[in-house]
Amino acid sequence: MRRVPPVGPKAPAHVHTSACSPWHPFPRLERAGYVRRTADPADRRKVVVEAVPDALAGVESAVGPARKRIGEVLAGYTPDQQDLLFDYFSRAAPAFREATEEIRASTQERKGGR
């Protein structure tokens, strides 16, 4: 079972919500059966969110065709080219998230901080 870092003040920022937002994803994921909350064995005040192992079978059936097609695309590249692609995407994704945050912040500033 894969363990996700404890839910805490930084988790909502990572998923772009506030801790009290009705759109906070953890309760919805828990109700859907994808994750469960357990007490952190090292610190009972913390909560650890764990993926429910068999819950992703339904997700795989939904996204399986897309994964297959992407696999076919990647198979057309050499291992070195694949390494380059994976390196690019591992760097581009965080850069895109940072740029999104900058855009969000500047939009809020233009709206007067609302």
CSV table of C-alpha atoms in Angstrom, one decimal:
chain,number,residue,atom,x,y,z
A,1,MET,CA,0.0,0.0,0.0
A,2,ARG,CA,1.4,3.4,-1.0
A,3,ARG,CA,1.3,6.0,1.7
A,4,VAL,CA,0.7,9.6,0.9
A,5,PRO,CA,2.4,12.3,3.1
A,6,PRO,CA,0.3,13.4,6.1
A,7,VAL,CA,-2.6,15.7,5.4
A,8,GLY,CA,-1.8,19.1,6.9
A,9,PRO,CA,-1.5,22.7,6.2
A,10,LYS,CA,0.5,22.2,3.0
A,11,ALA,CA,-1.8,19.6,1.4
A,12,PRO,CA,-4.6,22.1,0.4
A,13,ALA,CA,-2.1,24.4,-1.2
A,14,HIS,CA,-0.7,21.5,-3.2
A,15,VAL,CA,-4.1,20.7,-4.7
A,16,HIS,CA,-5.0,24.5,-4.8
A,17,THR,CA,-7.7,24.6,-2.2
A,18,SER,CA,-8.0,25.9,1.3
A,19,ALA,CA,-8.3,23.5,4.2
A,20,CYS,CA,-11.9,24.4,4.8
A,21,SER,CA,-12.9,24.4,1.2
A,22,PRO,CA,-15.9,22.2,0.3
A,23,TRP,CA,-13.8,21.2,-2.7
A,24,HIS,CA,-11.1,19.8,-0.6
A,25,PRO,CA,-10.4,16.5,-2.3
A,26,PHE,CA,-9.7,14.1,0.5
A,27,PRO,CA,-13.3,13.7,1.8
A,28,ARG,CA,-14.5,13.1,-1.7
A,29,LEU,CA,-11.8,10.6,-2.4
A,30,GLU,CA,-12.5,8.9,0.9
A,31,ARG,CA,-16.2,8.7,0.2
A,32,ALA,CA,-15.5,7.3,-3.3
A,33,GLY,CA,-13.4,4.6,-1.7
A,34,TYR,CA,-10.0,5.6,-3.2
A,35,VAL,CA,-8.3,6.6,0.0
A,36,ARG,CA,-8.7,6.1,3.7
A,37,ARG,CA,-7.4,8.1,6.6
A,38,THR,CA,-5.4,6.5,9.5
A,39,ALA,CA,-3.6,7.9,12.4
A,40,ASP,CA,0.1,8.5,12.0
A,41,PRO,CA,1.8,5.8,14.1
A,42,ALA,CA,4.6,8.2,15.0
A,43,ASP,CA,2.3,11.1,16.0
A,44,ARG,CA,-1.4,10.3,16.7
A,45,ARG,CA,-2.3,14.0,16.2
A,46,LYS,CA,-1.5,13.6,12.5
A,47,VAL,CA,-3.6,11.9,9.8
A,48,VAL,CA,-2.1,9.8,7.0
A,49,VAL,CA,-4.0,9.3,3.8
A,50,GLU,CA,-3.5,5.9,2.3
A,51,ALA,CA,-4.5,4.7,-1.2
A,52,VAL,CA,-6.9,1.8,-1.1
A,53,PRO,CA,-5.1,-0.8,-3.3
A,54,ASP,CA,-8.0,-2.4,-5.2
A,55,ALA,CA,-9.9,0.9,-5.7
A,56,LEU,CA,-7.8,1.8,-8.7
A,57,ALA,CA,-9.0,-1.1,-10.8
A,58,GLY,CA,-12.0,0.8,-11.9
A,59,VAL,CA,-9.9,3.8,-12.8
A,60,GLU,CA,-7.6,1.6,-14.8
A,61,SER,CA,-10.5,0.4,-16.9
A,62,ALA,CA,-11.5,4.0,-17.6
A,63,VAL,CA,-8.0,5.3,-18.5
A,64,GLY,CA,-6.6,2.1,-19.8
A,65,PRO,CA,-7.2,2.9,-23.5
A,66,ALA,CA,-5.4,6.3,-23.1
A,67,ARG,CA,-2.5,4.7,-21.3
A,68,LYS,CA,-2.3,2.1,-24.1
A,69,ARG,CA,-2.2,4.8,-26.8
A,70,ILE,CA,0.4,6.8,-24.9
A,71,GLY,CA,2.5,3.7,-24.5
A,72,GLU,CA,2.3,3.1,-28.2
A,73,VAL,CA,3.5,6.7,-28.9
A,74,LEU,CA,6.4,6.3,-26.4
A,75,ALA,CA,7.4,3.0,-28.0
A,76,GLY,CA,8.3,4.9,-31.1
A,77,TYR,CA,11.1,6.7,-29.3
A,78,THR,CA,14.5,5.3,-28.4
A,79,PRO,CA,15.3,4.8,-24.8
A,80,ASP,CA,17.5,7.9,-24.8
A,81,GLN,CA,14.7,10.0,-26.4
A,82,GLN,CA,12.3,8.6,-23.8
A,83,ASP,CA,14.7,9.7,-21.1
A,84,LEU,CA,14.7,13.2,-22.6
A,85,LEU,CA,10.9,13.3,-22.8
A,86,PHE,CA,10.5,12.2,-19.2
A,87,ASP,CA,13.1,14.7,-18.0
A,88,TYR,CA,11.3,17.4,-19.9
A,89,PHE,CA,7.9,16.6,-18.5
A,90,SER,CA,9.3,16.2,-14.9
A,91,ARG,CA,10.7,19.7,-15.2
A,92,ALA,CA,7.9,21.3,-17.2
A,93,ALA,CA,5.0,20.2,-15.0
A,94,PRO,CA,6.3,22.0,-11.9
A,95,ALA,CA,7.2,25.1,-14.0
A,96,PHE,CA,3.7,25.1,-15.3
A,97,ARG,CA,2.3,24.9,-11.8
A,98,GLU,CA,4.5,27.7,-10.6
A,99,ALA,CA,3.5,29.9,-13.6
A,100,THR,CA,-0.2,29.1,-12.8
A,101,GLU,CA,0.3,30.3,-9.3
A,102,GLU,CA,2.0,33.5,-10.5
A,103,ILE,CA,-1.0,34.1,-12.9
A,104,ARG,CA,-3.5,33.4,-10.1
A,105,ALA,CA,-1.6,35.8,-7.7
A,106,SER,CA,-1.4,38.6,-10.3
A,107,THR,CA,-5.1,38.2,-11.2
A,108,GLN,CA,-6.0,38.5,-7.5
A,109,GLU,CA,-3.9,41.6,-7.2
A,110,ARG,CA,-5.6,43.2,-10.2
A,111,LYS,CA,-9.0,42.3,-8.7
A,112,GLY,CA,-8.0,44.0,-5.5
A,113,GLY,CA,-7.1,40.9,-3.5
A,114,ARG,CA,-10.6,39.5,-3.6
